[in-house]
């Protein structure tokens, strides 16, 4: 089974994104945005070049057409990007100074938002070419730029979620006991691709005591009967991310394992129910955390409740105490509480949720009951 492929984004889609970005930059008091290859550039232009020492830089200055500084040898590729018709390409050949080209486009004393993943060498080159300029993290100054998804983006995230769910339905049928975590992780990666993912970003298989480490990926431990196993997997499909977790048990669980799983499931439900327009991001974290804390496991819920998802699998908004920004229809993020008992086991349950006009909608819909595997 492969997911249906949504229609590609057009130059008009990218033009609208770049116009909005420039408008928001002006609203934030910036002289412009400087975007290096990476997720921001993909989102704004559809162009995804290799990241190298040669400067590629999208320059968005409010009130001016977008310009892309690009190495001459890569200009043909840039010209084929879906957003290229909305851009003026300015190519430069080896031996020329690309920072001087950028400087000529920019206010000498401007303050610019620059994408977080721009290399330091490029930022330093710009700042030497424009000694009076200043720079701020694009994510810090415009954290919500990519956070609210439109209908076409939501369609892609929904397709990615459905493919991740199909992956879970398939993995629960495979053999766990007697196999190494890494083998089950390889099954997950293969299944994600079979269901339409082009990129697999993570395939966590954390069995027994490894489940108590939220960042455990997958290793040589042989899974045994009696193990809880945290599965957390995702990647990109149609350019948009999936990310879901379920915790399964090999054979019959103990009463305590059932109890902890029930607590996490109730916490995940409470977090989901807190999702509605106007609620603060931190309200989602508080709702989920209150359930875990009331059950006596608060000290073992050691991470934030969720993160945004879009053209990357981790981005703003973050569901964390202190994040007071309001939820807006179209935002998409994870709700993923967990309990981690050191040396023993862990449980995490994660769905991607989107904010609707009157609440939330899950993009992952596999059962959140504990699934018993062989
Ligand atoms: Zn057990
Ligand atoms: Zn996850
Ligand atoms: Zn996640």
Short mmCIF file of C-alpha atoms and ligand atoms in Angstrom, two decimals:
data_model
loop_
_atom_site.label_atom_id
_atom_site.label_comp_id
_atom_site.label_asym_id
_atom_site.label_seq_id
_atom_site.Cartn_x
_atom_site.Cartn_y
_atom_site.Cartn_z
CA UNK A 1 0.00 0.00 0.00
CA UNK A 2 1.24 3.48 -0.79
CA UNK A 3 -0.33 6.74 0.29
CA UNK A 4 -1.97 8.90 -2.35
CA UNK A 5 0.39 11.67 -3.45
CA UNK A 6 -1.10 15.17 -3.01
CA UNK A 7 -0.70 17.65 -5.89
CA UNK A 8 2.69 19.43 -5.82
CA UNK A 9 2.98 22.98 -4.51
CA UNK A 10 3.07 25.64 -7.23
CA UNK A 11 5.13 28.79 -7.73
CA UNK A 12 2.08 30.74 -6.49
CA UNK A 13 2.08 28.76 -3.24
CA UNK A 14 5.75 29.61 -2.71
CA UNK A 15 5.25 33.24 -3.75
CA UNK A 16 2.52 33.58 -1.10
CA UNK A 17 4.78 32.04 1.57
CA UNK A 18 7.67 34.38 0.71
CA UNK A 19 5.37 37.42 0.73
CA UNK A 20 4.02 36.48 4.13
CA UNK A 21 7.52 35.85 5.50
CA UNK A 22 8.70 39.27 4.28
CA UNK A 23 5.60 40.93 5.75
CA UNK A 24 6.10 39.24 9.11
CA UNK A 25 9.79 40.21 9.05
CA UNK A 26 8.81 43.85 8.55
CA UNK A 27 6.29 43.49 11.38
CA UNK A 28 9.09 42.22 13.62
CA UNK A 29 11.22 45.28 12.80
CA UNK A 30 13.66 43.36 10.59
CA UNK A 31 15.29 44.71 7.42
CA UNK A 32 14.95 41.26 5.88
CA UNK A 33 15.30 37.51 6.13
CA UNK A 34 18.36 35.52 5.05
CA UNK A 35 17.61 31.86 4.43
CA UNK A 36 20.27 29.20 3.92
CA UNK A 37 19.62 25.67 2.57
CA UNK A 38 17.49 23.67 5.01
CA UNK A 39 13.85 23.39 6.09
CA UNK A 40 13.07 27.13 5.88
CA UNK A 41 14.38 27.28 2.30
CA UNK A 42 12.44 24.14 1.35
CA UNK A 43 9.25 25.60 2.82
CA UNK A 44 9.73 29.01 1.18
CA UNK A 45 10.92 27.92 -2.29
CA UNK A 46 10.73 24.13 -2.73
CA UNK A 47 14.51 24.22 -3.37
CA UNK A 48 16.62 21.69 -1.49
CA UNK A 49 20.27 21.94 -2.56
CA UNK A 50 23.19 20.15 -0.95
CA UNK A 51 24.57 22.18 1.94
CA UNK A 52 28.13 23.24 1.08
CA UNK A 53 30.79 25.89 1.64
CA UNK A 54 29.52 27.71 -1.47
CA UNK A 55 26.95 30.34 -0.43
CA UNK A 56 23.32 29.74 -1.36
CA UNK A 57 21.10 32.37 0.24
CA UNK A 58 17.51 33.45 -0.18
CA UNK A 59 17.18 37.19 0.46
CA UNK A 60 13.72 38.40 1.44
CA UNK A 61 13.50 42.16 1.86
CA UNK A 62 10.07 43.65 2.60
CA UNK A 63 8.68 45.45 -0.45
CA UNK A 64 11.14 43.83 -2.89
CA UNK A 65 10.97 40.68 -5.01
CA UNK A 66 12.71 37.65 -3.48
CA UNK A 67 16.26 36.96 -4.68
CA UNK A 68 18.27 33.76 -4.48
CA UNK A 69 22.04 33.99 -4.45
CA UNK A 70 23.27 30.70 -5.88
CA UNK A 71 26.59 29.22 -7.08
CA UNK A 72 26.63 29.33 -10.90
CA UNK A 73 27.19 25.57 -11.17
CA UNK A 74 24.00 24.96 -9.15
CA UNK A 75 21.90 27.61 -10.91
CA UNK A 76 20.34 25.10 -13.37
CA UNK A 77 19.08 23.02 -10.42
CA UNK A 78 17.79 26.12 -8.63
CA UNK A 79 15.95 27.20 -11.78
CA UNK A 80 14.08 23.88 -11.76
CA UNK A 81 12.76 24.32 -8.20
CA UNK A 82 8.99 24.68 -7.96
CA UNK A 83 9.31 28.15 -6.42
CA UNK A 84 11.90 29.40 -8.95
CA UNK A 85 9.40 31.38 -11.09
CA UNK A 86 8.74 33.52 -8.00
CA UNK A 87 12.46 34.28 -7.54
CA UNK A 88 15.20 36.30 -9.19
CA UNK A 89 18.33 34.12 -9.38
CA UNK A 90 21.68 35.82 -8.83
CA UNK A 91 24.44 33.37 -9.63
CA UNK A 92 28.08 33.78 -8.76
CA UNK A 93 31.14 31.94 -10.08
CA UNK A 94 34.04 30.51 -8.09
CA UNK A 95 36.57 33.22 -7.31
CA UNK A 96 33.93 35.93 -6.87
CA UNK A 97 32.92 37.11 -3.40
CA UNK A 98 29.33 35.97 -2.77
CA UNK A 99 29.13 37.99 0.45
CA UNK A 100 29.76 41.20 -1.51
CA UNK A 101 26.85 40.21 -3.78
CA UNK A 102 24.65 39.72 -0.71
CA UNK A 103 25.85 42.98 0.84
CA UNK A 104 24.83 44.90 -2.27
CA UNK A 105 21.26 43.70 -1.73
CA UNK A 106 21.05 44.57 1.96
CA UNK A 107 20.74 47.68 4.10
CA UNK A 108 24.25 48.23 5.55
CA UNK A 109 22.96 48.81 9.07
CA UNK A 110 20.01 46.41 8.90
CA UNK A 111 18.99 43.81 11.43
CA UNK A 112 18.25 40.51 9.68
CA UNK A 113 16.61 37.27 10.67
CA UNK A 114 18.86 34.39 9.55
CA UNK A 115 17.87 30.73 9.39
CA UNK A 116 19.11 28.71 12.35
CA UNK A 117 20.93 26.19 10.19
CA UNK A 118 23.02 28.74 8.25
CA UNK A 119 26.67 27.79 8.67
CA UNK A 120 28.78 30.03 10.91
CA UNK A 121 31.20 30.66 7.99
CA UNK A 122 28.36 32.18 5.97
CA UNK A 123 27.07 34.33 8.82
CA UNK A 124 30.63 35.54 9.50
CA UNK A 125 31.12 36.28 5.78
CA UNK A 126 27.96 38.39 5.76
CA UNK A 127 28.82 40.21 8.91
CA UNK A 128 32.34 41.07 7.63
CA UNK A 129 30.87 42.36 4.35
CA UNK A 130 28.34 44.48 6.28
CA UNK A 131 30.06 45.55 9.51
CA UNK A 132 27.05 47.64 10.60
CA UNK A 133 24.54 44.80 10.28
CA UNK A 134 23.03 42.69 13.06
CA UNK A 135 21.49 39.23 13.08
CA UNK A 136 18.84 37.30 14.97
CA UNK A 137 17.75 33.67 14.87
CA UNK A 138 14.87 33.32 12.44
CA UNK A 139 13.21 30.79 14.74
CA UNK A 140 13.51 33.20 17.65
CA UNK A 141 12.11 36.25 15.83
CA UNK A 142 9.43 34.46 13.76
CA UNK A 143 8.76 31.25 15.71
CA UNK A 144 5.29 30.82 14.24
CA UNK A 145 6.26 31.37 10.57
CA UNK A 146 5.77 27.70 9.61
CA UNK A 147 3.57 26.70 12.58
CA UNK A 148 0.08 27.18 11.15
CA UNK A 149 -0.47 24.73 8.32
CA UNK A 150 -2.76 25.42 5.38
CA UNK A 151 -5.15 22.83 3.92
CA UNK A 152 -2.60 21.44 1.45
CA UNK A 153 0.02 21.02 4.17
CA UNK A 154 -2.53 19.41 6.46
CA UNK A 155 -3.36 16.93 3.72
CA UNK A 156 0.33 15.94 3.55
CA UNK A 157 0.67 15.62 7.32
CA UNK A 158 -2.50 13.51 7.40
CA UNK A 159 -1.08 11.22 4.70
CA UNK A 160 2.20 10.90 6.61
CA UNK A 161 0.28 10.07 9.82
CA UNK A 162 -1.81 7.43 8.04
CA UNK A 163 1.34 5.80 6.65
CA UNK A 164 2.91 5.73 10.12
CA UNK A 165 -0.28 4.14 11.47
CA UNK A 166 -0.17 1.47 8.73
CA UNK A 167 3.43 0.83 9.79
CA UNK A 168 2.31 0.24 13.39
CA UNK A 169 -0.47 -2.13 12.28
CA UNK A 170 2.17 -4.15 10.41
CA UNK A 171 4.88 -4.09 13.09
CA UNK A 172 2.54 -5.41 15.81
CA UNK A 173 2.27 -8.62 13.78
CA UNK A 174 6.03 -9.28 13.57
CA UNK A 175 8.00 -11.40 16.06
CA UNK A 176 9.67 -9.42 18.86
CA UNK A 177 10.96 -12.03 21.34
CA UNK A 178 14.38 -13.44 20.52
CA UNK A 179 15.22 -10.67 18.06
CA UNK A 180 17.53 -7.71 18.55
CA UNK A 181 16.06 -4.21 18.82
CA UNK A 182 18.01 -3.22 15.70
CA UNK A 183 16.23 -5.92 13.68
CA UNK A 184 12.79 -4.63 14.67
CA UNK A 185 14.02 -1.09 13.92
CA UNK A 186 15.04 -2.23 10.43
CA UNK A 187 11.51 -3.64 9.99
CA UNK A 188 10.07 -0.25 10.99
CA UNK A 189 12.27 1.60 8.48
CA UNK A 190 11.33 -0.81 5.69
CA UNK A 191 7.61 -0.53 6.53
CA UNK A 192 7.70 3.28 6.63
CA UNK A 193 9.23 3.26 3.13
CA UNK A 194 6.77 0.65 1.87
CA UNK A 195 3.98 2.94 3.01
CA UNK A 196 5.29 5.89 1.06
CA UNK A 197 7.92 7.60 3.24
CA UNK A 198 10.90 8.98 1.29
CA UNK A 199 12.95 9.66 4.44
CA UNK A 200 13.10 7.71 7.70
CA UNK A 201 14.22 10.03 10.50
CA UNK A 202 14.08 7.73 13.53
CA UNK A 203 13.05 4.20 14.46
CA UNK A 204 13.26 3.89 18.23
CA UNK A 205 12.92 0.37 19.60
CA UNK A 206 13.61 0.59 23.35
CA UNK A 207 13.02 -2.72 25.13
CA UNK A 208 12.93 -3.48 28.85
CA UNK A 209 15.26 -1.15 30.80
CA UNK A 210 16.26 0.64 27.56
CA UNK A 211 12.69 2.01 27.48
CA UNK A 212 13.56 4.20 30.47
CA UNK A 213 15.88 6.23 28.19
CA UNK A 214 13.69 8.42 25.97
CA UNK A 215 16.56 8.90 23.48
CA UNK A 216 17.54 5.24 23.22
CA UNK A 217 17.46 4.46 19.49
CA UNK A 218 17.85 0.71 18.94
CA UNK A 219 20.74 -1.56 19.80
CA UNK A 220 21.94 -5.14 20.20
CA UNK A 221 19.72 -6.01 23.16
CA UNK A 222 17.73 -9.16 22.46
CA UNK A 223 14.04 -8.59 23.22
CA UNK A 224 12.62 -11.10 25.71
CA UNK A 225 9.19 -12.19 26.89
CA UNK A 226 7.98 -9.87 29.63
CA UNK A 227 9.56 -6.77 28.04
CA UNK A 228 7.78 -3.51 27.52
CA UNK A 229 8.97 -2.06 24.20
CA UNK A 230 8.69 1.64 23.32
CA UNK A 231 8.32 2.13 19.56
CA UNK A 232 8.72 5.69 18.24
CA UNK A 233 9.16 6.19 14.53
CA UNK A 234 8.70 8.69 11.75
CA UNK A 235 10.11 10.44 8.72
CA UNK A 236 8.96 12.44 5.71
CA UNK A 237 6.27 11.59 3.19
CA UNK A 238 5.51 14.08 0.42
CA UNK A 239 7.89 16.46 2.19
CA UNK A 240 5.97 16.42 5.50
CA UNK A 241 6.64 14.57 8.73
CA UNK A 242 5.23 11.69 10.70
CA UNK A 243 6.03 10.88 14.34
CA UNK A 244 4.12 8.40 16.48
CA UNK A 245 4.86 6.27 19.55
CA UNK A 246 3.19 3.19 20.94
CA UNK A 247 4.42 1.01 23.78
CA UNK A 248 3.80 -2.70 23.28
CA UNK A 249 4.36 -5.64 25.62
CA UNK A 250 5.82 -9.04 24.77
CA UNK A 251 3.35 -11.52 26.25
CA UNK A 252 1.20 -10.78 29.32
CA UNK A 253 2.08 -7.61 31.30
CA UNK A 254 2.28 -7.33 35.08
CA UNK A 255 -0.25 -5.26 37.06
CA UNK A 256 2.30 -2.48 37.48
CA UNK A 257 3.09 -2.37 33.75
CA UNK A 258 -0.63 -2.11 33.05
CA UNK A 259 -1.02 0.64 35.64
CA UNK A 260 1.82 2.78 34.22
CA UNK A 261 0.54 2.30 30.70
CA UNK A 262 -2.97 3.36 31.83
CA UNK A 263 -1.53 6.50 33.45
CA UNK A 264 0.31 7.50 30.27
CA UNK A 265 -2.74 6.77 28.16
CA UNK A 266 -4.93 8.93 30.42
CA UNK A 267 -2.28 11.68 30.32
CA UNK A 268 -2.17 11.55 26.53
CA UNK A 269 -5.97 11.78 26.42
CA UNK A 270 -5.95 14.76 28.83
CA UNK A 271 -3.32 16.53 26.72
CA UNK A 272 -5.37 15.93 23.60
CA UNK A 273 -8.55 17.22 25.28
CA UNK A 274 -6.74 20.44 26.24
CA UNK A 275 -6.18 21.24 22.55
CA UNK A 276 -8.47 24.02 21.35
CA UNK A 277 -8.00 27.46 19.75
CA UNK A 278 -6.92 30.08 22.26
CA UNK A 279 -5.55 27.65 24.84
CA UNK A 280 -1.86 28.26 25.58
CA UNK A 281 0.71 25.70 24.43
CA UNK A 282 1.65 25.19 28.08
CA UNK A 283 -1.94 24.19 28.89
CA UNK A 284 -1.45 21.00 26.85
CA UNK A 285 1.67 20.19 28.86
CA UNK A 286 -0.04 21.01 32.14
CA UNK A 287 -3.08 18.85 31.38
CA UNK A 288 -0.98 15.80 30.50
CA UNK A 289 1.50 16.33 33.34
CA UNK A 290 -1.24 16.70 35.97
CA UNK A 291 -2.45 13.17 35.27
CA UNK A 292 1.05 11.71 35.60
CA UNK A 293 1.79 13.75 38.73
CA UNK A 294 -1.50 12.84 40.41
CA UNK A 295 -0.71 9.16 39.83
CA UNK A 296 2.63 9.61 41.62
CA UNK A 297 4.91 9.37 38.58
CA UNK A 298 5.57 13.09 38.04
CA UNK A 299 9.31 12.74 38.69
CA UNK A 300 9.52 10.17 35.88
CA UNK A 301 7.97 12.32 33.13
CA UNK A 302 11.24 13.93 32.11
CA UNK A 303 10.52 15.81 28.88
CA UNK A 304 8.11 18.37 27.42
CA UNK A 305 4.74 17.07 26.20
CA UNK A 306 5.11 17.90 22.53
CA UNK A 307 6.71 19.63 19.55
CA UNK A 308 5.48 21.00 16.24
CA UNK A 309 5.86 19.06 13.01
CA UNK A 310 5.83 20.08 9.34
CA UNK A 311 8.67 19.99 6.81
CA UNK A 312 10.75 18.81 9.79
CA UNK A 313 9.84 16.35 12.54
CA UNK A 314 10.75 18.80 15.36
CA UNK A 315 9.91 22.52 15.20
CA UNK A 316 7.85 25.18 17.02
CA UNK A 317 5.37 25.30 18.63
CA UNK A 318 6.54 23.43 21.72
CA UNK A 319 4.06 22.14 24.31
CA UNK A 320 6.07 23.09 27.37
CA UNK A 321 5.61 25.01 30.62
CA UNK A 322 6.34 28.69 29.97
CA UNK A 323 5.16 28.66 26.34
CA UNK A 324 2.21 31.02 26.53
CA UNK A 325 1.55 31.46 22.81
CA UNK A 326 -2.02 30.50 21.92
CA UNK A 327 -3.00 27.50 19.85
CA UNK A 328 -4.31 28.46 16.41
CA UNK A 329 -6.35 26.29 14.01
CA UNK A 330 -3.96 24.58 11.60
CA UNK A 331 -1.12 24.10 14.07
CA UNK A 332 0.18 20.51 14.14
CA UNK A 333 2.21 19.05 16.99
CA UNK A 334 2.78 15.92 19.03
CA UNK A 335 1.12 15.06 22.33
CA UNK A 336 3.53 12.52 23.80
CA UNK A 337 3.67 12.09 27.55
CA UNK A 338 5.87 9.33 28.96
CA UNK A 339 6.92 7.67 32.20
CA UNK A 340 10.50 6.37 32.51
CA UNK A 341 11.42 4.09 35.42
CA UNK A 342 15.24 3.88 35.53
CA UNK A 343 16.62 0.38 35.13
CA UNK A 344 13.15 -1.07 34.63
CA UNK A 345 10.97 0.11 31.73
CA UNK A 346 9.36 3.10 30.03
CA UNK A 347 6.05 3.97 28.39
CA UNK A 348 5.37 6.68 25.82
CA UNK A 349 2.24 7.25 23.74
CA UNK A 350 2.38 9.84 20.98
CA UNK A 351 -0.04 11.16 18.39
CA UNK A 352 0.27 14.12 16.07
CA UNK A 353 -2.68 16.42 16.72
CA UNK A 354 -3.95 19.37 14.68
CA UNK A 355 -5.91 22.27 16.11
CA UNK A 356 -9.40 22.59 14.59
CA UNK A 357 -11.97 25.37 14.93
CA UNK A 358 -13.40 23.85 18.11
CA UNK A 359 -10.80 21.43 19.50
CA UNK A 360 -8.22 19.02 18.18
CA UNK A 361 -8.05 16.18 15.70
CA UNK A 362 -5.60 13.28 15.87
CA UNK A 363 -3.57 12.45 12.76
CA UNK A 364 -2.66 9.10 14.36
CA UNK A 365 -5.53 6.82 15.16
CA UNK A 366 -4.12 3.37 16.00
CA UNK A 367 -5.28 1.97 19.33
CA UNK A 368 -3.79 3.52 22.42
CA UNK A 369 -4.63 0.41 24.47
CA UNK A 370 -1.58 -1.67 25.29
CA UNK A 371 -0.92 -4.06 22.42
CA UNK A 372 0.47 -7.52 23.23
CA UNK A 373 3.05 -8.82 20.74
CA UNK A 374 4.84 -12.19 20.39
ZN1 LIG B 1 6.60 -7.09 31.43
ZN1 LIG B 2 8.21 10.44 18.50
ZN1 LIG B 3 7.70 13.41 18.85
#
